[in-house]
CSV table of C-alpha atoms and ligand atoms in Angstrom, one decimal:
chain,number,residue,atom,x,y,z
A,517,UNK,CA,-37.5,1.6,-0.9
A,518,UNK,CA,-37.4,-2.1,-2.1
A,519,UNK,CA,-37.6,-0.1,-6.3
A,520,UNK,CA,-34.6,1.6,-4.8
A,521,UNK,CA,-32.3,-1.0,-3.1
A,522,UNK,CA,-32.9,-3.5,-6.5
A,523,UNK,CA,-32.2,-0.2,-9.2
A,524,UNK,CA,-28.6,0.5,-6.8
A,525,UNK,CA,-27.9,-3.0,-6.9
A,526,UNK,CA,-28.0,-3.4,-11.1
A,527,UNK,CA,-26.3,-0.2,-11.3
A,528,UNK,CA,-23.4,-1.6,-9.7
A,529,UNK,CA,-20.9,-4.2,-11.6
A,530,UNK,CA,-19.5,-6.2,-9.2
A,531,UNK,CA,-21.1,-9.9,-9.9
A,532,UNK,CA,-20.3,-12.2,-7.2
A,533,UNK,CA,-17.2,-13.5,-5.1
A,534,UNK,CA,-15.0,-16.3,-7.1
A,535,UNK,CA,-12.1,-18.3,-6.1
A,536,UNK,CA,-9.1,-17.8,-7.5
A,537,UNK,CA,-8.0,-21.3,-7.8
A,538,UNK,CA,-10.7,-23.3,-8.9
A,539,UNK,CA,-12.9,-20.7,-10.3
A,540,UNK,CA,-16.4,-22.0,-7.9
A,541,UNK,CA,-18.6,-18.6,-7.8
A,542,UNK,CA,-20.3,-17.5,-4.4
A,543,UNK,CA,-23.0,-14.8,-2.9
A,544,UNK,CA,-21.6,-11.9,-2.4
A,545,UNK,CA,-21.0,-12.7,1.2
A,546,UNK,CA,-18.2,-12.2,4.1
A,547,UNK,CA,-16.5,-14.4,3.4
A,548,UNK,CA,-12.9,-14.9,1.8
A,549,UNK,CA,-11.7,-18.8,1.7
A,550,UNK,CA,-13.3,-21.5,-0.8
A,551,UNK,CA,-15.5,-24.1,0.5
A,552,UNK,CA,-14.4,-26.5,-1.8
A,553,UNK,CA,-10.7,-26.5,-2.1
A,554,UNK,CA,-9.7,-23.5,0.0
A,555,UNK,CA,-8.6,-21.2,-2.0
A,556,UNK,CA,-9.0,-17.4,-1.8
A,557,UNK,CA,-12.2,-15.5,-2.7
A,558,UNK,CA,-12.3,-12.3,-5.6
A,559,UNK,CA,-14.8,-10.4,-6.5
A,560,UNK,CA,-15.5,-10.6,-10.2
A,561,UNK,CA,-17.5,-7.6,-12.6
A,562,UNK,CA,-19.3,-7.3,-15.4
A,563,UNK,CA,-17.0,-5.4,-17.4
A,564,UNK,CA,-19.7,-5.3,-20.2
A,565,UNK,CA,-21.7,-3.8,-18.9
A,566,UNK,CA,-18.7,-0.9,-17.6
A,567,UNK,CA,-17.4,-0.6,-21.0
A,568,UNK,CA,-20.7,1.2,-21.4
A,569,UNK,CA,-21.5,3.0,-18.4
A,570,UNK,CA,-17.7,4.4,-17.7
A,571,UNK,CA,-15.7,7.1,-19.6
A,572,UNK,CA,-12.6,9.2,-18.8
A,573,UNK,CA,-15.1,12.0,-18.3
A,574,UNK,CA,-17.7,10.2,-15.6
A,575,UNK,CA,-14.5,9.5,-14.0
A,576,UNK,CA,-13.1,12.9,-13.5
A,577,UNK,CA,-16.8,14.7,-13.0
A,578,UNK,CA,-16.8,12.3,-10.1
A,579,UNK,CA,-15.7,13.2,-6.4
A,580,UNK,CA,-11.7,14.1,-5.9
A,581,UNK,CA,-11.1,10.7,-4.3
A,582,UNK,CA,-10.9,7.4,-5.1
A,583,UNK,CA,-14.5,6.8,-5.1
A,584,UNK,CA,-14.6,8.6,-8.9
A,585,UNK,CA,-13.7,4.9,-9.2
A,586,UNK,CA,-16.5,3.5,-7.3
A,587,UNK,CA,-17.4,1.6,-10.3
A,588,UNK,CA,-15.2,-0.8,-9.9
A,589,UNK,CA,-15.4,-1.2,-6.2
A,590,UNK,CA,-17.7,-3.8,-4.5
A,591,UNK,CA,-20.2,-1.4,-3.1
A,592,UNK,CA,-23.5,-0.6,-3.9
A,593,UNK,CA,-24.3,2.5,-1.3
A,594,UNK,CA,-24.5,6.2,-3.3
A,595,UNK,CA,-22.8,7.3,-0.3
A,596,UNK,CA,-19.5,5.4,0.7
A,597,UNK,CA,-17.3,6.4,3.3
A,598,UNK,CA,-15.5,9.2,1.6
A,599,UNK,CA,-13.1,10.6,4.4
A,600,UNK,CA,-11.4,12.1,1.1
A,601,UNK,CA,-8.8,9.3,0.9
A,602,UNK,CA,-6.8,9.2,-2.4
A,603,UNK,CA,-5.5,11.3,-5.3
A,604,UNK,CA,-2.5,11.5,-3.4
A,605,UNK,CA,0.1,13.2,-5.6
A,606,UNK,CA,2.4,11.6,-8.5
A,607,UNK,CA,5.7,13.4,-8.5
A,608,UNK,CA,7.6,13.9,-11.1
A,609,UNK,CA,11.4,13.2,-9.6
A,610,UNK,CA,14.0,15.3,-10.7
A,611,UNK,CA,16.4,15.2,-7.9
A,612,UNK,CA,16.1,11.4,-6.9
A,613,UNK,CA,15.5,10.4,-10.5
A,614,UNK,CA,18.9,12.5,-11.5
A,615,UNK,CA,20.8,11.0,-8.4
A,616,UNK,CA,19.8,7.5,-9.3
A,617,UNK,CA,20.4,8.0,-13.2
A,618,UNK,CA,16.7,7.6,-14.0
A,619,UNK,CA,14.9,10.1,-16.7
A,620,UNK,CA,11.2,9.2,-15.8
A,621,UNK,CA,10.7,8.5,-12.5
A,622,UNK,CA,7.2,9.4,-10.5
A,623,UNK,CA,6.9,9.1,-6.8
A,624,UNK,CA,3.1,7.7,-6.0
A,625,UNK,CA,2.8,9.5,-2.3
A,626,UNK,CA,0.3,7.5,0.0
A,627,UNK,CA,2.8,9.1,2.8
A,628,UNK,CA,0.0,11.5,3.1
A,629,UNK,CA,-3.1,10.0,2.1
A,630,UNK,CA,-6.0,10.8,4.2
A,631,UNK,CA,-6.7,10.2,7.3
A,632,UNK,CA,-4.0,8.2,8.5
A,633,UNK,CA,-1.3,8.7,6.1
A,634,UNK,CA,-0.7,5.3,4.8
A,635,UNK,CA,-2.5,3.4,1.4
A,636,UNK,CA,-4.5,1.5,3.8
A,637,UNK,CA,-6.8,4.0,3.6
A,638,UNK,CA,-8.0,3.1,0.4
A,639,UNK,CA,-8.6,-0.7,1.4
A,640,UNK,CA,-10.9,0.1,4.6
A,641,UNK,CA,-13.0,2.4,3.2
A,642,UNK,CA,-13.9,0.2,0.9
A,643,UNK,CA,-14.6,-2.7,3.6
A,644,UNK,CA,-15.9,-0.2,5.6
A,645,UNK,CA,-18.6,0.6,3.3
A,646,UNK,CA,-19.1,-3.1,2.7
A,647,UNK,CA,-19.6,-4.2,6.1
A,648,UNK,CA,-22.2,-1.4,6.4
A,649,UNK,CA,-23.6,-2.7,3.3
A,650,UNK,CA,-23.9,-6.0,5.2
A,651,UNK,CA,-25.3,-5.4,8.6
A,652,UNK,CA,-22.1,-5.3,10.5
A,653,UNK,CA,-21.8,-3.1,14.2
A,654,UNK,CA,-18.3,-3.8,15.0
A,655,UNK,CA,-15.2,-3.9,12.2
A,656,UNK,CA,-11.6,-5.2,13.2
A,657,UNK,CA,-8.6,-6.4,12.3
A,658,UNK,CA,-5.4,-8.0,12.3
A,659,UNK,CA,-2.6,-5.1,11.5
A,660,UNK,CA,1.0,-4.9,11.4
A,661,UNK,CA,0.0,-1.0,12.3
A,662,UNK,CA,-0.8,1.0,9.4
A,663,UNK,CA,-4.4,-1.2,9.2
A,664,UNK,CA,-5.4,-0.6,13.2
A,665,UNK,CA,-4.8,3.1,12.6
A,666,UNK,CA,-7.2,3.6,9.1
A,667,UNK,CA,-9.9,1.1,10.6
A,668,UNK,CA,-9.8,2.8,14.1
A,669,UNK,CA,-10.2,6.2,12.5
A,670,UNK,CA,-12.6,5.3,9.6
A,671,UNK,CA,-14.9,3.3,12.4
A,672,UNK,CA,-15.1,6.5,14.5
A,673,UNK,CA,-15.7,8.1,11.4
A,674,UNK,CA,-18.5,6.2,10.3
A,675,UNK,CA,-19.8,5.7,14.1
A,676,UNK,CA,-18.6,1.8,14.1
A,677,UNK,CA,-17.8,-0.1,17.1
A,678,UNK,CA,-14.1,-1.1,16.8
A,679,UNK,CA,-11.8,-3.8,18.0
A,680,UNK,CA,-8.5,-3.9,16.1
A,681,UNK,CA,-5.3,-6.2,16.8
A,682,UNK,CA,-1.7,-5.8,17.1
A,683,UNK,CA,1.6,-7.3,17.7
A,684,UNK,CA,2.8,-5.3,21.0
A,685,UNK,CA,6.2,-4.5,19.8
A,686,UNK,CA,4.7,-1.9,17.6
A,687,UNK,CA,6.4,1.4,16.9
A,688,UNK,CA,4.6,4.5,19.2
A,689,UNK,CA,3.9,6.1,16.7
A,690,UNK,CA,1.4,3.3,15.3
A,691,UNK,CA,0.2,2.2,18.8
A,692,UNK,CA,-0.6,6.2,19.2
A,693,UNK,CA,-2.5,6.4,16.1
A,694,UNK,CA,-4.8,3.8,16.7
A,695,UNK,CA,-5.5,4.8,20.3
A,696,UNK,CA,-6.5,8.5,19.5
A,697,UNK,CA,-9.7,7.1,17.4
A,698,UNK,CA,-10.6,5.4,20.8
A,699,UNK,CA,-11.0,1.8,19.4
A,700,UNK,CA,-10.4,-1.6,21.7
A,701,UNK,CA,-6.7,-2.0,20.9
A,702,UNK,CA,-5.4,-5.9,21.9
A,703,UNK,CA,-1.9,-5.8,21.8
A,704,UNK,CA,-1.0,-9.1,21.5
A,705,UNK,CA,2.5,-11.0,22.5
A,706,UNK,CA,3.5,-12.7,19.2
A,707,UNK,CA,4.3,-11.9,15.5
A,708,UNK,CA,1.8,-10.6,13.0
A,709,UNK,CA,1.4,-14.5,11.8
A,710,UNK,CA,0.3,-15.0,15.6
A,711,UNK,CA,-2.0,-12.2,15.5
A,712,UNK,CA,-4.0,-13.3,12.4
A,713,UNK,CA,-4.4,-16.9,13.5
A,714,UNK,CA,-6.1,-15.5,16.5
A,715,UNK,CA,-8.0,-13.0,14.7
A,716,UNK,CA,-9.6,-16.0,12.5
A,717,UNK,CA,-10.7,-17.9,15.3
A,718,UNK,CA,-11.8,-14.8,16.9
A,719,UNK,CA,-14.1,-13.9,13.0
A,720,UNK,CA,-15.6,-17.3,13.9
A,721,UNK,CA,-17.1,-16.8,17.3
A,722,UNK,CA,-17.8,-13.0,17.3
A,723,UNK,CA,-19.6,-12.3,14.3
A,724,UNK,CA,-17.5,-9.5,13.3
A,725,UNK,CA,-16.5,-7.7,10.3
A,726,UNK,CA,-13.0,-8.3,10.3
A,727,UNK,CA,-11.4,-5.8,6.8
A,728,UNK,CA,-8.4,-8.0,6.0
A,729,UNK,CA,-10.0,-11.4,6.7
A,730,UNK,CA,-13.8,-12.4,6.2
A,731,UNK,CA,-14.5,-8.9,4.5
A,732,UNK,CA,-10.7,-9.6,2.9
A,733,UNK,CA,-12.4,-9.5,-1.1
A,734,UNK,CA,-14.5,-6.1,-0.8
A,735,UNK,CA,-11.3,-4.5,1.2
A,736,UNK,CA,-8.6,-5.7,-1.2
A,737,UNK,CA,-10.3,-4.0,-3.6
A,738,UNK,CA,-9.2,-1.2,-2.5
A,739,UNK,CA,-6.2,-0.9,-3.5
A,740,UNK,CA,-7.0,-1.2,-7.3
A,741,UNK,CA,-7.4,2.7,-6.8
A,742,UNK,CA,-3.7,3.2,-6.9
A,743,UNK,CA,-3.3,1.9,-10.1
A,744,UNK,CA,-6.4,3.6,-11.4
A,745,UNK,CA,-4.9,7.2,-9.8
A,746,UNK,CA,-1.1,6.4,-11.7
A,747,UNK,CA,-2.9,5.6,-15.0
A,748,UNK,CA,-5.2,8.7,-14.8
A,749,UNK,CA,-2.2,10.9,-13.6
A,750,UNK,CA,0.0,10.1,-16.1
A,751,UNK,CA,-2.9,11.2,-18.7
A,752,UNK,CA,-4.3,7.8,-18.9
A,753,UNK,CA,-1.4,6.2,-20.0
A,754,UNK,CA,0.0,3.1,-18.0
A,755,UNK,CA,4.0,3.5,-16.5
A,756,UNK,CA,6.3,0.6,-17.9
A,757,UNK,CA,7.4,-0.3,-15.0
A,758,UNK,CA,6.3,-0.3,-11.2
A,759,UNK,CA,7.9,-0.8,-7.9
A,760,UNK,CA,5.9,-1.3,-4.7
A,761,UNK,CA,6.0,-3.0,-1.2
A,762,UNK,CA,4.8,-6.5,-0.2
A,763,UNK,CA,3.5,-7.9,2.9
A,764,UNK,CA,0.7,-10.3,2.2
A,765,UNK,CA,1.3,-9.1,-1.4
A,766,UNK,CA,-2.6,-8.3,-1.8
A,767,UNK,CA,-1.9,-4.6,-2.8
A,768,UNK,CA,0.8,-5.7,-5.1
A,769,UNK,CA,-1.6,-7.8,-6.9
A,770,UNK,CA,-4.3,-5.4,-6.9
A,771,UNK,CA,-2.7,-2.9,-8.8
A,772,UNK,CA,-2.2,-5.1,-11.4
A,773,UNK,CA,-6.0,-6.7,-11.4
A,774,UNK,CA,-6.3,-2.2,-11.7
A,775,UNK,CA,-4.4,-1.7,-14.7
A,776,UNK,CA,-5.9,-4.6,-16.2
A,777,UNK,CA,-9.5,-3.4,-15.6
A,778,UNK,CA,-8.5,-0.3,-17.4
A,779,UNK,CA,-6.8,-1.9,-20.7
A,780,UNK,CA,-10.1,-3.9,-20.5
A,781,UNK,CA,-13.0,-1.3,-20.3
A,782,UNK,CA,-10.9,0.9,-23.0
A,783,UNK,CA,-9.7,3.5,-20.3
A,784,UNK,CA,-5.9,3.2,-21.1
A,785,UNK,CA,-4.3,1.5,-24.1
A,786,UNK,CA,-2.8,-2.4,-23.2
A,787,UNK,CA,0.8,-2.6,-22.8
A,788,UNK,CA,3.3,-5.1,-20.6
A,789,UNK,CA,3.8,-3.3,-17.0
A,790,UNK,CA,6.6,-4.9,-15.6
A,791,UNK,CA,6.0,-5.6,-11.5
A,792,UNK,CA,8.6,-5.4,-9.4
A,793,UNK,CA,8.2,-5.8,-5.7
A,794,UNK,CA,10.4,-4.9,-2.3
A,795,UNK,CA,11.0,-6.4,0.5
A,796,UNK,CA,12.5,-6.5,3.9
A,797,UNK,CA,15.3,-9.2,3.8
A,798,UNK,CA,14.6,-9.9,8.0
A,799,UNK,CA,11.4,-10.9,6.1
A,800,UNK,CA,11.6,-12.1,2.6
A,801,UNK,CA,9.6,-14.7,2.1
A,802,UNK,CA,8.2,-13.9,-1.1
A,803,UNK,CA,11.6,-12.4,-2.5
A,804,UNK,CA,13.0,-15.7,-1.4
A,805,UNK,CA,10.2,-18.0,-3.4
A,806,UNK,CA,11.3,-15.6,-6.3
A,807,UNK,CA,15.0,-16.3,-6.1
A,808,UNK,CA,14.3,-19.8,-5.8
A,809,UNK,CA,11.8,-20.2,-8.8
A,810,UNK,CA,9.2,-22.0,-6.1
A,811,UNK,CA,6.0,-21.8,-6.7
A,812,UNK,CA,5.1,-21.9,-3.0
A,813,UNK,CA,6.0,-19.7,-0.1
A,814,UNK,CA,8.0,-21.1,2.7
A,815,UNK,CA,6.7,-19.4,6.2
A,816,UNK,CA,9.5,-17.3,7.8
A,817,UNK,CA,10.0,-15.4,11.4
A,818,UNK,CA,9.9,-11.7,10.8
A,819,UNK,CA,12.5,-10.1,12.6
A,820,UNK,CA,13.4,-6.2,10.7
A,821,UNK,CA,12.5,-2.9,11.3
A,822,UNK,CA,9.9,-2.7,8.4
A,823,UNK,CA,7.1,-3.9,11.0
A,824,UNK,CA,4.6,-2.8,8.4
A,825,UNK,CA,5.6,-5.4,5.7
A,826,UNK,CA,6.5,-8.4,8.4
A,827,UNK,CA,4.3,-11.0,7.3
A,828,UNK,CA,6.1,-14.1,7.5
A,829,UNK,CA,3.3,-16.4,5.5
A,830,UNK,CA,1.7,-13.9,3.2
A,831,UNK,CA,-1.7,-14.7,1.8
A,832,UNK,CA,-0.9,-13.3,-1.4
A,833,UNK,CA,2.6,-14.4,-2.0
A,834,UNK,CA,2.5,-16.7,-4.7
A,835,UNK,CA,0.6,-14.4,-6.9
A,836,UNK,CA,2.9,-12.1,-6.8
A,837,UNK,CA,5.3,-13.7,-7.5
A,838,UNK,CA,3.7,-15.3,-10.5
A,839,UNK,CA,3.2,-11.4,-11.8
A,840,UNK,CA,6.5,-10.2,-11.1
A,841,UNK,CA,8.0,-13.7,-13.5
A,842,UNK,CA,5.1,-13.3,-16.1
A,843,UNK,CA,5.8,-9.4,-16.3
A,844,UNK,CA,9.3,-9.0,-16.7
A,845,UNK,CA,10.0,-7.6,-13.6
A,846,UNK,CA,11.8,-8.7,-10.3
A,847,UNK,CA,11.2,-9.2,-6.5
A,848,UNK,CA,14.1,-7.9,-3.7
A,849,UNK,CA,15.1,-8.0,-0.3
A,850,UNK,CA,17.5,-5.2,1.1
A,851,UNK,CA,19.3,-5.0,4.3
A,852,UNK,CA,17.3,-2.7,7.8
A,853,UNK,CA,20.9,-0.6,6.8
A,854,UNK,CA,19.8,-0.2,3.0
A,855,UNK,CA,15.9,0.5,4.5
A,856,UNK,CA,17.2,3.3,6.9
A,857,UNK,CA,19.8,5.3,3.8
A,858,UNK,CA,16.5,5.0,1.7
A,859,UNK,CA,14.1,7.0,4.0
A,860,UNK,CA,16.9,9.3,4.2
A,861,UNK,CA,18.1,9.4,0.1
A,862,UNK,CA,14.3,10.3,-0.4
A,863,UNK,CA,13.8,12.7,2.6
A,864,UNK,CA,16.7,14.6,1.2
A,865,UNK,CA,16.3,14.6,-2.5
A,866,UNK,CA,12.1,14.7,-2.7
A,867,UNK,CA,10.9,16.3,0.8
A,868,UNK,CA,8.8,13.2,1.3
A,869,UNK,CA,9.6,11.1,4.8
A,870,UNK,CA,8.1,7.7,4.5
A,871,UNK,CA,8.3,4.9,6.9
A,872,UNK,CA,10.4,2.2,6.8
A,873,UNK,CA,8.1,0.4,4.3
A,874,UNK,CA,9.0,3.3,2.1
A,875,UNK,CA,12.5,3.0,2.7
A,876,UNK,CA,12.6,-1.0,1.8
A,877,UNK,CA,10.7,0.6,-1.7
A,878,UNK,CA,13.6,3.4,-2.5
A,879,UNK,CA,16.2,1.0,-1.6
A,880,UNK,CA,15.2,-1.5,-3.9
A,881,UNK,CA,14.8,1.0,-6.6
A,882,UNK,CA,18.5,1.4,-6.5
A,883,UNK,CA,19.5,-1.9,-6.3
A,884,UNK,CA,17.5,-2.8,-9.5
A,885,UNK,CA,18.8,-0.2,-10.9
A,886,UNK,CA,22.3,-1.1,-10.4
A,887,UNK,CA,21.7,-4.4,-10.9
A,888,UNK,CA,20.7,-3.0,-14.9
A,889,UNK,CA,17.1,-3.9,-14.3
A,890,UNK,CA,15.6,-0.8,-15.2
A,891,UNK,CA,16.0,0.8,-18.1
A,892,UNK,CA,16.6,4.9,-17.7
A,893,UNK,CA,14.2,5.8,-20.4
A,894,UNK,CA,11.2,3.5,-19.2
A,895,UNK,CA,8.4,5.7,-16.9
A,896,UNK,CA,8.9,4.3,-13.6
A,897,UNK,CA,6.7,4.5,-10.7
A,898,UNK,CA,7.6,3.9,-7.7
A,899,UNK,CA,4.9,3.5,-4.8
A,900,UNK,CA,5.5,5.5,-1.4
A,901,UNK,CA,2.3,3.5,0.9
A,902,UNK,CA,3.3,5.2,4.4
A,903,UNK,CA,4.4,7.9,6.6
A,904,UNK,CA,7.7,8.7,8.3
A,905,UNK,CA,6.1,10.2,11.3
A,906,UNK,CA,4.7,7.0,12.7
A,907,UNK,CA,8.3,5.1,12.3
A,908,UNK,CA,10.3,7.7,14.0
A,909,UNK,CA,12.4,4.9,16.0
A,910,UNK,CA,13.8,3.6,12.8
A,911,UNK,CA,16.0,7.1,12.2
A,912,UNK,CA,17.1,7.6,15.7
A,913,UNK,CA,20.6,7.5,15.7
A,914,UNK,CA,21.1,8.0,12.0
A,915,UNK,CA,19.8,11.8,11.4
A,916,UNK,CA,21.8,15.0,12.7
A,917,UNK,CA,20.9,16.9,15.7
A,918,UNK,CA,20.0,20.6,15.8
A,919,UNK,CA,22.2,23.0,16.6
A,920,UNK,CA,21.3,24.8,20.6
A,921,UNK,CA,22.4,28.0,20.3
A,922,UNK,CA,21.4,30.8,22.7
A,923,UNK,CA,18.9,33.6,21.7
A,924,UNK,CA,22.1,36.2,20.0
A,925,UNK,CA,23.7,37.0,17.0
A,926,UNK,CA,27.3,35.8,18.4
A,927,UNK,CA,26.0,32.5,19.4
A,928,UNK,CA,24.3,32.3,16.1
A,929,UNK,CA,27.0,33.3,14.0
A,930,UNK,CA,29.7,31.0,16.0
A,931,UNK,CA,27.4,27.6,15.5
A,932,UNK,CA,26.9,28.3,11.8
A,933,UNK,CA,30.6,28.5,11.3
A,934,UNK,CA,31.3,25.5,13.3
A,935,UNK,CA,28.1,23.3,11.3
A,936,UNK,CA,30.3,24.6,8.1
A,937,UNK,CA,33.6,23.9,9.5
A,938,UNK,CA,32.1,20.3,10.4
A,939,UNK,CA,30.9,19.6,6.7
A,940,UNK,CA,33.7,20.7,5.2
A,941,UNK,CA,35.9,18.4,7.0
A,942,UNK,CA,32.6,15.2,6.4
A,943,UNK,CA,33.5,16.0,2.5
A,944,UNK,CA,37.4,15.8,3.3
A,945,UNK,CA,36.8,12.7,5.0
A,946,UNK,CA,34.4,11.3,1.7
A,947,UNK,CA,37.4,12.8,-0.8
A,948,UNK,CA,40.3,10.6,1.0
B,977,PLP,C1,0.2,-3.3,4.8
B,977,PLP,C2,1.1,-2.1,3.9
B,977,PLP,C3,1.6,-2.9,2.9
B,977,PLP,C4,1.6,-4.1,2.1
B,977,PLP,O1,0.5,-4.4,2.0
B,977,PLP,P1,0.1,-5.5,1.6
B,977,PLP,O2,-1.0,-5.2,0.8
B,977,PLP,O3,-0.3,-7.2,2.5
B,977,PLP,O4,1.0,-6.6,0.9
B,977,PLP,C5,2.9,-1.7,2.2
B,977,PLP,N1,2.9,-0.8,2.8
B,977,PLP,C6,2.7,-0.5,4.0
B,977,PLP,C7,3.2,0.9,4.7
B,977,PLP,C8,1.3,-1.0,4.6
B,977,PLP,O5,1.3,-0.7,5.8
């Protein structure tokens, strides 16, 4: 038995936790802050070993899920928690691309990720697998909604006890989307940053595995798979430009790390990918720091319909600013009205219904194109990270209504005629 564990440990390439600021290394335990300088801890790997043990073929022979990249993830288990997460479609956009004037636009569609329809299933699959390895029996998180959904669902699948924390004013779909898995759900009267502060205290006193607090170094690595998959799905090539939403900034920085790891071990050719980030104006501390050329974040109080990305004091914000700057990308914010337009635009042109975070990303894409910051010939990938069925409130009153009719042909014909007349009138209004 000891033998078996030793071989497994040897086979895994992750080596230690390392402070991003001062470089101090730590054992692979459940901790996320440097004891010397309070910098964030990150998992480091033996890339030499990976270069010799991973090829495009070994990856392709793996499962049709994010676990085909297990060698790049910080878990030992031979049986990681695999509920079919990852390998979501990379859609070549036709109609949206034409509408916006781009020639090579792709949509990475995590609105259909499994099991809970957001990219958070990736980070939680890694965090709970690691939590189990470290001996935790209760898992938890501070969430803006999607993370609570993922943690509750995957904990249910893995048979772990679960207690999740959310701001009390979340969308109905996000609350129901946690409750259905029967976790203990704490709805805190306050915003996400207050929820997060409370959870840090609970993590210290209860010995639970908080996926985005004491397990954060492991959790965040799961987002690299959004970089890996895009590279593989583009035929083992990196795009020229990516646009992703920013909450804490973690996802953004880990897509960057994922691309660089694939270059480092020789799976793709090196290339400078531009990284652009999207925030809602009502919670845009990272966009503001970028615009003002600051190297620190000024926390804000969130006020936007894009609740899933409403983090006023983003832990990885400053690293996101650095990446956007050094890659020649940009960080932009858009209004709630533009976010709603973004949701509708993606739905009408591509048949993809995204939540407010996706509306933010599409609206920023449009803004960057209008500002001449995206070359039409660049291979551009836009990351859609969540599903619109969970944030229906956002579009209430901004979409059409059904035509209610009698179960008779003449009633149908009349309604059809009325709707066509209405459409003509709308067009005339557009034309004058
Ligand atoms: C959490 C979340 C994000 C961003 O997450 P960070 O890694 O904290 O930046 C983006 N989109 C959706 C839908 C999310 O739920």
